[in-house]
PDB file of C-alpha atoms in Angstrom:
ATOM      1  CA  UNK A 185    -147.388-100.704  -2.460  1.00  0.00           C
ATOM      2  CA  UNK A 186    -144.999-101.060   0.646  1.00  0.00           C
ATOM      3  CA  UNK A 187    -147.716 -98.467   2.762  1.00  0.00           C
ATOM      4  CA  UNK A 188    -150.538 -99.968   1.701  1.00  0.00           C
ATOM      5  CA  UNK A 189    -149.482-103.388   3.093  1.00  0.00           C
ATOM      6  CA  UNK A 190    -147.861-101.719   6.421  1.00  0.00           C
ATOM      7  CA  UNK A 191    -151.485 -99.737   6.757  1.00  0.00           C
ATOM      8  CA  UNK A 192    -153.337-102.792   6.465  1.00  0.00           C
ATOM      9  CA  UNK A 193    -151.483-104.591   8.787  1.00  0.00           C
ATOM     10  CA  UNK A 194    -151.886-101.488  11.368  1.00  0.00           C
ATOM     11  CA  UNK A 195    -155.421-101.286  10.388  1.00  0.00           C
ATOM     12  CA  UNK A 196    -156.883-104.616   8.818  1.00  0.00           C
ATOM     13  CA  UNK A 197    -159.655-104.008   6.290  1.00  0.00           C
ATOM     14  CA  UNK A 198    -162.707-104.877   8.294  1.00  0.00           C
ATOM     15  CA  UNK A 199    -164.747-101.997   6.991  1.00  0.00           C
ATOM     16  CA  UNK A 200    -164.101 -99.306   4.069  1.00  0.00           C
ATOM     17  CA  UNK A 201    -165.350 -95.531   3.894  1.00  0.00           C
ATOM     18  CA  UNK A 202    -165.445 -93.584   7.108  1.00  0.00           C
ATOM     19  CA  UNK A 203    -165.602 -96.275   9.471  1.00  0.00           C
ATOM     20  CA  UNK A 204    -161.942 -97.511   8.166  1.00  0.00           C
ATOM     21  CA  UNK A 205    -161.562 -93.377   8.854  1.00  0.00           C
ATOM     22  CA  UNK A 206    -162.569 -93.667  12.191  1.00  0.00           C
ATOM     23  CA  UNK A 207    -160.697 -97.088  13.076  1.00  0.00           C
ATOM     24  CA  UNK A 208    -157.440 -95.650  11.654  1.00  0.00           C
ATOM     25  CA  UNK A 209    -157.498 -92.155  13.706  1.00  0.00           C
ATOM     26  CA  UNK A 210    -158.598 -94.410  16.810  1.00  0.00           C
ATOM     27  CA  UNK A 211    -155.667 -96.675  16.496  1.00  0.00           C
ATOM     28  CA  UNK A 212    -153.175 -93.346  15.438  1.00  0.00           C
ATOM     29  CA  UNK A 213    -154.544 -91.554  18.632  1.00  0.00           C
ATOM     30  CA  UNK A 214    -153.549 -94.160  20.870  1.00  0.00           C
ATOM     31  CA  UNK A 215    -150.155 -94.351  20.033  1.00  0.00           C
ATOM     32  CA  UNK A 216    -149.981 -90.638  19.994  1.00  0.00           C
ATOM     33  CA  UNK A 217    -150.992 -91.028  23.715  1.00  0.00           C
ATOM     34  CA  UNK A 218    -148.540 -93.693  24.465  1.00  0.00           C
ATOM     35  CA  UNK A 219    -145.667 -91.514  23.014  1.00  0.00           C
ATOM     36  CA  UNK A 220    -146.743 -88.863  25.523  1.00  0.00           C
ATOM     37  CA  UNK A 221    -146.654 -91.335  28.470  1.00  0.00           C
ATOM     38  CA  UNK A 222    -143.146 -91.716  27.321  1.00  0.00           C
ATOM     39  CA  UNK A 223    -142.422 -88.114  27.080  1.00  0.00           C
ATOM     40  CA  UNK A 224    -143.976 -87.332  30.711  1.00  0.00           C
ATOM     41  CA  UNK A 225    -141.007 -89.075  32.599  1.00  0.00           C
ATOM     42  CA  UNK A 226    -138.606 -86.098  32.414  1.00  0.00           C
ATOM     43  CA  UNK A 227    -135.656 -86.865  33.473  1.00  0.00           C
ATOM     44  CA  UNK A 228    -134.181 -85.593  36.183  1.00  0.00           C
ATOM     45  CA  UNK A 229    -130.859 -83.323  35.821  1.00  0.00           C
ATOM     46  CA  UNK A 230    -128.439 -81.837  38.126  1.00  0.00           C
ATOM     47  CA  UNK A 231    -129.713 -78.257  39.012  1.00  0.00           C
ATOM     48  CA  UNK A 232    -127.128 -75.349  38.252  1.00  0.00           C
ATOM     49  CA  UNK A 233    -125.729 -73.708  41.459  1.00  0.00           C
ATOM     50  CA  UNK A 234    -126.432 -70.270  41.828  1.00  0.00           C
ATOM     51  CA  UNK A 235    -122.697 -69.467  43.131  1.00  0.00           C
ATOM     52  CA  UNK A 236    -119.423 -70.227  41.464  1.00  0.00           C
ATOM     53  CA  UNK A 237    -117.410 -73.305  43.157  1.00  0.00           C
ATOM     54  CA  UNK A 238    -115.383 -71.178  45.040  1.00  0.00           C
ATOM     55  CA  UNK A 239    -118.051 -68.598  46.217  1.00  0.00           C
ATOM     56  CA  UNK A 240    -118.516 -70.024  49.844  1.00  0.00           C
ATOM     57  CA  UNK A 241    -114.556 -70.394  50.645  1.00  0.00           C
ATOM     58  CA  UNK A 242    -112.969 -70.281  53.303  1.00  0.00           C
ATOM     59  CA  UNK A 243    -116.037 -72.575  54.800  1.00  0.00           C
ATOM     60  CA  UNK A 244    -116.441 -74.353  52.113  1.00  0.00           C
ATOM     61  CA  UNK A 245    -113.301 -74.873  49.339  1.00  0.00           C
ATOM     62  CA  UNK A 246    -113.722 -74.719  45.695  1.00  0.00           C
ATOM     63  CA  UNK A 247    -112.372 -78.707  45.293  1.00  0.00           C
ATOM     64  CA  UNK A 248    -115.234 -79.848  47.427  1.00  0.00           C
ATOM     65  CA  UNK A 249    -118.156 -77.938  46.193  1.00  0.00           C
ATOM     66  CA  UNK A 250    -116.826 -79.265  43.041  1.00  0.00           C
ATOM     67  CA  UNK A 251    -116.924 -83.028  43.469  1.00  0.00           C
ATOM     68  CA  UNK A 252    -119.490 -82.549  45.552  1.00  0.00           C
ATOM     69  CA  UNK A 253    -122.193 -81.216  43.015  1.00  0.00           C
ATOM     70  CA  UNK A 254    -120.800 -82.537  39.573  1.00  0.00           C
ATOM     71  CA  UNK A 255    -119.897 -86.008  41.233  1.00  0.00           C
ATOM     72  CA  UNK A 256    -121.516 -87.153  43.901  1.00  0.00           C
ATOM     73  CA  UNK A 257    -125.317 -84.776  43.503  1.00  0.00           C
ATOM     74  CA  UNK A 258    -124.288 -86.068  39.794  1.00  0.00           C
ATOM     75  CA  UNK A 259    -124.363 -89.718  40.707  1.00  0.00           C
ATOM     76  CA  UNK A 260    -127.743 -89.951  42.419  1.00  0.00           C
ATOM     77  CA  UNK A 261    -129.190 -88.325  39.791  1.00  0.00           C
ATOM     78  CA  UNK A 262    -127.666 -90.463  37.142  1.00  0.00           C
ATOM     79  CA  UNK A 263    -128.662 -93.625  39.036  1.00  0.00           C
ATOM     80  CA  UNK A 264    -132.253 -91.855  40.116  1.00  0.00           C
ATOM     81  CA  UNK A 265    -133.611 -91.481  36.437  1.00  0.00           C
ATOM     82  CA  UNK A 266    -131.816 -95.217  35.641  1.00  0.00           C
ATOM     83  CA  UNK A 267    -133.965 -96.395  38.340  1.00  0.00           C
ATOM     84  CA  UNK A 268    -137.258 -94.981  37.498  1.00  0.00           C
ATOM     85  CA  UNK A 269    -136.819 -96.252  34.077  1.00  0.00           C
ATOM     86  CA  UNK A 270    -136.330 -99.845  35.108  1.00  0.00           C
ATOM     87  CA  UNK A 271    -139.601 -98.492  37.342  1.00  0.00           C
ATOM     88  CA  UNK A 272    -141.857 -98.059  34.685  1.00  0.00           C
ATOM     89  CA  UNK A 273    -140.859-100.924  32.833  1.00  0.00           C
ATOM     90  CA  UNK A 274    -141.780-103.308  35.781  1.00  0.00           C
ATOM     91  CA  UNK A 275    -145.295-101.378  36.679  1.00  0.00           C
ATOM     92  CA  UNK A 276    -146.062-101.877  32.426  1.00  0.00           C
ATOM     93  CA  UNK A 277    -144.868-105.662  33.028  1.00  0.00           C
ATOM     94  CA  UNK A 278    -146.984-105.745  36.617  1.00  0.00           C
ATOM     95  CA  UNK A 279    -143.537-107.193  37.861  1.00  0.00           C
ATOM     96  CA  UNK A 280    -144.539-106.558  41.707  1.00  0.00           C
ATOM     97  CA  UNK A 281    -141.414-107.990  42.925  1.00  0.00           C
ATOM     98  CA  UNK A 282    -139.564-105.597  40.520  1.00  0.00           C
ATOM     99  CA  UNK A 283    -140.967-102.787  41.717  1.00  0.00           C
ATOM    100  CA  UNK A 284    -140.475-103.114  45.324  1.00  0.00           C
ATOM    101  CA  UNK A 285    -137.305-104.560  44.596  1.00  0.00           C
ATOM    102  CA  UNK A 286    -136.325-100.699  43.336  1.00  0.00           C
ATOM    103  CA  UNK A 287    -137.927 -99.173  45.748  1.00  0.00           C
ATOM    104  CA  UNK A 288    -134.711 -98.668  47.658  1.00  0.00           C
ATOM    105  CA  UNK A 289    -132.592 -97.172  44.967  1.00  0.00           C
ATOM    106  CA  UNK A 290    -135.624 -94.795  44.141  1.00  0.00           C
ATOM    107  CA  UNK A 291    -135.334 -93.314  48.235  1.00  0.00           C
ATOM    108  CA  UNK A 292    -131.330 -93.377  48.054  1.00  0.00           C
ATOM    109  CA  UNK A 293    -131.023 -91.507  44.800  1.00  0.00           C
ATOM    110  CA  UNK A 294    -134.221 -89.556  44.696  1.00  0.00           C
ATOM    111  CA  UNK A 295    -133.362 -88.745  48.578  1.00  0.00           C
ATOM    112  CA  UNK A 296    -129.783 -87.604  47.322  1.00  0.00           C
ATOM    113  CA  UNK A 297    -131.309 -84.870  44.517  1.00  0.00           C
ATOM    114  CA  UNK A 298    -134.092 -83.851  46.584  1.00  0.00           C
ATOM    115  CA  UNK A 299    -132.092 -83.426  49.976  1.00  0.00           C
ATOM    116  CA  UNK A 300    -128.550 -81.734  47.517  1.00  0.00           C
ATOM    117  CA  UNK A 301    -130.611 -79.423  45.550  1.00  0.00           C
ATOM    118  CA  UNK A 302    -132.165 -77.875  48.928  1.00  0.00           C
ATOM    119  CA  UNK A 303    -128.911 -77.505  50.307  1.00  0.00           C
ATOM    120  CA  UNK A 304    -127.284 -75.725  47.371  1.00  0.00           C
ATOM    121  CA  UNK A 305    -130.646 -73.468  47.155  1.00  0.00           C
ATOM    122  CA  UNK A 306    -129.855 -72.413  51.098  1.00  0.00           C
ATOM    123  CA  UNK A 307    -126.270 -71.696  51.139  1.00  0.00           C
ATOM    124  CA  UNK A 308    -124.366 -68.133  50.124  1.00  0.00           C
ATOM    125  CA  UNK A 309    -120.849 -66.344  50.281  1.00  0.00           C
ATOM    126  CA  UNK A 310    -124.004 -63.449  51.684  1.00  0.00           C
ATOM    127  CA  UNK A 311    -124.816 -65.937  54.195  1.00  0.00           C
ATOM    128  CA  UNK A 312    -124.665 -66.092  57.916  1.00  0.00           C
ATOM    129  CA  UNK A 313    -126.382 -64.165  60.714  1.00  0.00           C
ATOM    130  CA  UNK A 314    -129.808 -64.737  61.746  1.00  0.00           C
ATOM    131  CA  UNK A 315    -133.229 -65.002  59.915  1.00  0.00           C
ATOM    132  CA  UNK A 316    -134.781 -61.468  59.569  1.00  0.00           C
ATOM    133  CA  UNK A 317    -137.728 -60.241  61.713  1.00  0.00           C
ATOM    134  CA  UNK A 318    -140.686 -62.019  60.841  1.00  0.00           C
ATOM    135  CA  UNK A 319    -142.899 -65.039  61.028  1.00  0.00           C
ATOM    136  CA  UNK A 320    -139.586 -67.670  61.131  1.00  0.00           C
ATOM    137  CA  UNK A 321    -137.898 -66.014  63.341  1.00  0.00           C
ATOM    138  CA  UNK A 322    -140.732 -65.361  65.819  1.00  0.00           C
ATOM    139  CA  UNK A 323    -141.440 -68.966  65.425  1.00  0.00           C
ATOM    140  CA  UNK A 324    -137.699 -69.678  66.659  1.00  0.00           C
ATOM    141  CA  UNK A 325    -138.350 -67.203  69.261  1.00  0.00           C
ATOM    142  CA  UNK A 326    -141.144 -69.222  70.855  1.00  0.00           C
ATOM    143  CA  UNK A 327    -139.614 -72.424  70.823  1.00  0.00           C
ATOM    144  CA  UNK A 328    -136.126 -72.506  71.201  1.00  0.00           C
ATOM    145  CA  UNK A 329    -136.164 -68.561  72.764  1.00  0.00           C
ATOM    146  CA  UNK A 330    -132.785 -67.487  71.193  1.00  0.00           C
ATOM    147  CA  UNK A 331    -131.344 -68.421  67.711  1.00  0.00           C
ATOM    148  CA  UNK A 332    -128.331 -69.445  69.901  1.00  0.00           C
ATOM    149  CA  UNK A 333    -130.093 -72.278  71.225  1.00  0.00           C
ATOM    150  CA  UNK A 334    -131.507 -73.157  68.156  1.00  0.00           C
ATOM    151  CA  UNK A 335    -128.033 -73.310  66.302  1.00  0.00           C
ATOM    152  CA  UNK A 336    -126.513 -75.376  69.235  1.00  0.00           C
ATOM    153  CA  UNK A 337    -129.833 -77.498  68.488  1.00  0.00           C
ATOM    154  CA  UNK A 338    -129.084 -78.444  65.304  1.00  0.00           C
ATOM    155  CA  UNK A 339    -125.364 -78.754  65.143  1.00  0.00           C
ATOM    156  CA  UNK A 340    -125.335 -81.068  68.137  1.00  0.00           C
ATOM    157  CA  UNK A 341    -127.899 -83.265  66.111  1.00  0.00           C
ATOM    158  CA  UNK A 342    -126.060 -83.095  63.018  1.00  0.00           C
ATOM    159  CA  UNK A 343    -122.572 -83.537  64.879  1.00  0.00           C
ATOM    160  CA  UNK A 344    -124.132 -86.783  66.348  1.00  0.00           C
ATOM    161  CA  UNK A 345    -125.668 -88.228  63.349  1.00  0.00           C
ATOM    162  CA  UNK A 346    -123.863 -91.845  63.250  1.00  0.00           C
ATOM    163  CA  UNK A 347    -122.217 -92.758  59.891  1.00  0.00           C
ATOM    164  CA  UNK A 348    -123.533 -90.815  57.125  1.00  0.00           C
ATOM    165  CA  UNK A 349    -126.734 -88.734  57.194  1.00  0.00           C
ATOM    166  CA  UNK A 350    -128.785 -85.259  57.427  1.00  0.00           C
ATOM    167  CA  UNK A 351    -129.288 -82.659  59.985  1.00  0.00           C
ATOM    168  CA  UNK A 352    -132.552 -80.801  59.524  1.00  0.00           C
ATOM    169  CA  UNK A 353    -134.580 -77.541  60.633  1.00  0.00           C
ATOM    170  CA  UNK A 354    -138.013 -79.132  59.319  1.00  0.00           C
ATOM    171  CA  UNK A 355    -141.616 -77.706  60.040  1.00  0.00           C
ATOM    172  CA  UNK A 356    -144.916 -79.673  61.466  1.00  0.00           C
ATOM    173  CA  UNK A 357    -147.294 -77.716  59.469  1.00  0.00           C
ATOM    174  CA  UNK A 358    -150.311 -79.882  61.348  1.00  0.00           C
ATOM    175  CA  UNK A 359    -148.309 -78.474  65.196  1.00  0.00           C
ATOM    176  CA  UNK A 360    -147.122 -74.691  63.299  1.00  0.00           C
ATOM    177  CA  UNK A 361    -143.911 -75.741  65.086  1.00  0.00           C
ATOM    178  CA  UNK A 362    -140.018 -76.088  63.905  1.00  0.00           C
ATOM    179  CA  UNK A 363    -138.418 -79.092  65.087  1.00  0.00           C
ATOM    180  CA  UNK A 364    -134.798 -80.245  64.377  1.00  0.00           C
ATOM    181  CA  UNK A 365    -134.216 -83.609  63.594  1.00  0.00           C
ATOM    182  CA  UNK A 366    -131.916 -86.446  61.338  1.00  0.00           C
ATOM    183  CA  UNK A 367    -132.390 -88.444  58.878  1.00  0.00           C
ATOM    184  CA  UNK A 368    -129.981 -91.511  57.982  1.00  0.00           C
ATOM    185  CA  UNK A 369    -127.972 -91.982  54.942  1.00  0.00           C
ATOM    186  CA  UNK A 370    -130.037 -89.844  52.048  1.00  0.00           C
ATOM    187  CA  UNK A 371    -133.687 -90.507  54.015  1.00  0.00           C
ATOM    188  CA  UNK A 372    -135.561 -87.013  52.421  1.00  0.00           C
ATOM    189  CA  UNK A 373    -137.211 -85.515  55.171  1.00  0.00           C
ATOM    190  CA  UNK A 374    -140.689 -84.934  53.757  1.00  0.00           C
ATOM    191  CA  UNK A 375    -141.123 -88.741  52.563  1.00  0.00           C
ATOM    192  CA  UNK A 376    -139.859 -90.165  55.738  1.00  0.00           C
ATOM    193  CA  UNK A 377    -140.944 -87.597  58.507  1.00  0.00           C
ATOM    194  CA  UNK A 378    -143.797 -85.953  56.839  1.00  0.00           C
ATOM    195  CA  UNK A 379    -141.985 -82.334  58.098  1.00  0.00           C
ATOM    196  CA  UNK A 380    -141.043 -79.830  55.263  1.00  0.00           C
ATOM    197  CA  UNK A 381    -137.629 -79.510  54.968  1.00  0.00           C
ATOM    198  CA  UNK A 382    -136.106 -75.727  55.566  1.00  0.00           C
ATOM    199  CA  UNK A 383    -132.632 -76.463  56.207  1.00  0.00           C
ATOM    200  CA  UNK A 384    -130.182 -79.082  56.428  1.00  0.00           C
ATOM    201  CA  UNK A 385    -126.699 -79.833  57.184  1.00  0.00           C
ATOM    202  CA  UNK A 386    -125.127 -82.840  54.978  1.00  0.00           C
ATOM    203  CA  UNK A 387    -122.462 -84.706  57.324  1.00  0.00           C
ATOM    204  CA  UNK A 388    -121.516 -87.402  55.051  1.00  0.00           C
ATOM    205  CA  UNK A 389    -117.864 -87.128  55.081  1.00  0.00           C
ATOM    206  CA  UNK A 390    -117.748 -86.428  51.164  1.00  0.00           C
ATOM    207  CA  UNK A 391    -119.457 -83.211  52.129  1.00  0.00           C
ATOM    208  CA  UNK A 392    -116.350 -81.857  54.628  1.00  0.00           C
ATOM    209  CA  UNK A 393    -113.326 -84.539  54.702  1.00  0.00           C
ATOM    210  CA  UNK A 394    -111.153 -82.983  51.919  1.00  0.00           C
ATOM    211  CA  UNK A 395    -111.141 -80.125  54.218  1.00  0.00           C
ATOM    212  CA  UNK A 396    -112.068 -80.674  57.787  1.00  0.00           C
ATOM    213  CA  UNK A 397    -110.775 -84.527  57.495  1.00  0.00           C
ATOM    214  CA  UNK A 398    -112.344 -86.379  60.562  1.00  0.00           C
ATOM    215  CA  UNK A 399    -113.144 -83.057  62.647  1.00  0.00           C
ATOM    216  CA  UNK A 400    -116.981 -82.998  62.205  1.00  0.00           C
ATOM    217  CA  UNK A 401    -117.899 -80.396  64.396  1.00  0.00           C
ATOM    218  CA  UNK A 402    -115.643 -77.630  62.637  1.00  0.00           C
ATOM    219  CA  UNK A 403    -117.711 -77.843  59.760  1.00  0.00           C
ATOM    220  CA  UNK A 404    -120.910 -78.189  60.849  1.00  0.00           C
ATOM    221  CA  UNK A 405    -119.650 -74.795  62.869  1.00  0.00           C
ATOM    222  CA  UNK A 406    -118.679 -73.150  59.658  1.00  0.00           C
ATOM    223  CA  UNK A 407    -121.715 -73.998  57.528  1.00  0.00           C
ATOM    224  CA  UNK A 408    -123.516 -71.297  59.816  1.00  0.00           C
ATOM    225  CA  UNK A 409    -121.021 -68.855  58.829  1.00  0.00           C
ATOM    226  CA  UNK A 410    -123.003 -69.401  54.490  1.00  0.00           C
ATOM    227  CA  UNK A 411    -127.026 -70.331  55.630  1.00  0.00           C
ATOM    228  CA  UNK A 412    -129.069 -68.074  53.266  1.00  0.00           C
ATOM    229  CA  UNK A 413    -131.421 -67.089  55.258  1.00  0.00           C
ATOM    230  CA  UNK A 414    -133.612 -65.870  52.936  1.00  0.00           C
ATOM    231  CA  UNK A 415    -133.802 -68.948  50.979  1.00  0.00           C
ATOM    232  CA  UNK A 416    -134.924 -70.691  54.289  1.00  0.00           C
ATOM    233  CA  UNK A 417    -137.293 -67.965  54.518  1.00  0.00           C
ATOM    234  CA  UNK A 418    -138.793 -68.565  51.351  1.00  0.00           C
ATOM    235  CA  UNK A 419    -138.934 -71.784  52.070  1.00  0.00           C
ATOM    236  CA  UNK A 420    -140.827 -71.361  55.122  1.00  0.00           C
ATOM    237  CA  UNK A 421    -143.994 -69.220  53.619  1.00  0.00           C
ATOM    238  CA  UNK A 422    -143.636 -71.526  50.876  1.00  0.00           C
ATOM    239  CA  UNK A 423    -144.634 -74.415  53.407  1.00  0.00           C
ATOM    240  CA  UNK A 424    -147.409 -72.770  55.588  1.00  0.00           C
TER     241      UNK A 424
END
C-alpha cells in the first residue's frame, strides 16, 4: 500500500494501460539522467608521483617534496573540487553573481593542480642535460641558438618573478615558436596566455625555502640539474 501511494504521487493517475507505462519510464528516465549529471563532475584527486619523496635529493629534499605534494598540491585540490561544487549549484540556481563570484577560487586552485601535476610529470633523479636531437631541440636551436641561452632565459625570468609565481618554457602553436614567460601566483599558462605549457619552474617559496631559505637563484639553478627531458618532449609532440 505504502508504493502504491509513493508511485502515484511520482506518477499521478492521469491515464491507465500503456500510456501510465510510458509516463512512468519518461519520468524514471529523467532522473536516471539527472543522476548522471551528478556522476559526470569527477572529482579531482591528487595525482601519484612517479618518484619516491626522496628521489630528486640533493636538489630537491625528501621534507619538501613531501609537504609540497601531500599539502600544499593537496590543498588546491581539496579547495578546487569544493569550489566547483558550490559552481554547479549556483549555474542550477542561475545565481550569476555566484558564479563569477567563484570564478577566482576556480583559477587559484584549478591553476595550482593543473600547473603541480605538470611539474611533478617533468622532473627525475634521471634528469638533467639537454633535450635529445629532434624537433624541440632544433626548435631551441633556432631561437635561442644554444640551450645555454635558453636556460639563462628562463631562470632569469623565474628568478625575477615578484612574490609568488611560475616560470615557463610554453609553445605558440599559431607562431611554431617557444617562448619563456611568467605567470603570477597559480595563473595556468594555457588559460591565461593561450601557450601550451612544457615546462615550468614553481618559485613560490613553499617550493624551495625549507632548503634554499631566501636564496632563489640556487634553486632555480638546481632544478636543471632533475628536468625530464623526455617528459617535456612528450609534451611538446603532444602540443603540435
Amino acid at each position: 500500500m505504502h508504493h502504491q501511494e509513493t508511485d502515484d504521487k511520482l506518477f499521478p493517475p492521469l491515464v491507465d494501460g500503456p500510456a501510465r507505462q510510458f509516463q512512468k519510464s519518461s519520468a524514471l528516465t529523467k532522473s536516471i539522467s539527472a543522476l548522471g549529471a551528478m556522476g559526470m563532475r569527477m572529482k579531482h584527486t591528487l595525482p601519484d608521483l612517479p618518484y619516491d619523496y626522496n628521489a630528486l635529493e640533493p636538489y630537491i629534499s625528501a621534507d619538501i617534496m613531501k609537504l609540497h605534494h601531500s599539502k600544499h598540491h593537496q590543498t588546491y585540490v581539496n579547495n578546487l573540487n569544493v569550489a566547483e561544487e558550490k559552481l554547479a549549484e549556483a549555474m542550477e540556481k542561475k545565481d550569476v553573481n555566484k558564479i563569477i563570484q567563484l570564478q577566482a577560487a576556480i583559477r587559484f586552485n584549478g591553476g595550482g593542480h593543473l600547473n603541480h601535476s605538470i611539474f611533478w610529470e617533468t622532473l627525475s633523479p634521471q634528469g638533467g642535460g639537454e633535450p635529445q636531437d629532434g624537433a624541440l631541440k632544433d626548435l631551441i636551436l633556432e631561437e635561442f641558438v644554444t640551450f645555454d641561452a635558453l636556460k639563462k632565459a628562463l631562470t632569469e625570468a623565474s628568478v625575477g618573478v615578484q612574490g609568488s609565481g611560475w616560470g615557463w618554457l610554453g609553445y605558440d602553436k599559431a607562431a611554431h615558436s617557444l617562448r619563456v614567460v611568467t605567470c603570477a601566483n597559480q595563473d595556468p599558462l594555457l588559460a591565461t596566455t593561450g601557450l601550451y605549457p612544457l615546462f615550468g619552474i614553481d618559485v613560490w617559496e613553499h617550493a624551495y625555502y625549507l632548503q634554499y631559505k631566501n636564496v632563489r637563484p640556487d634553486y632555480v639553478n638546481a632544478i636543471w640539474h632533475i628536468i625530464d627531458w623526455k617528459s617535456v618532449t612528450e609534451r611538446f609532440k603532444a602540443a603540435l
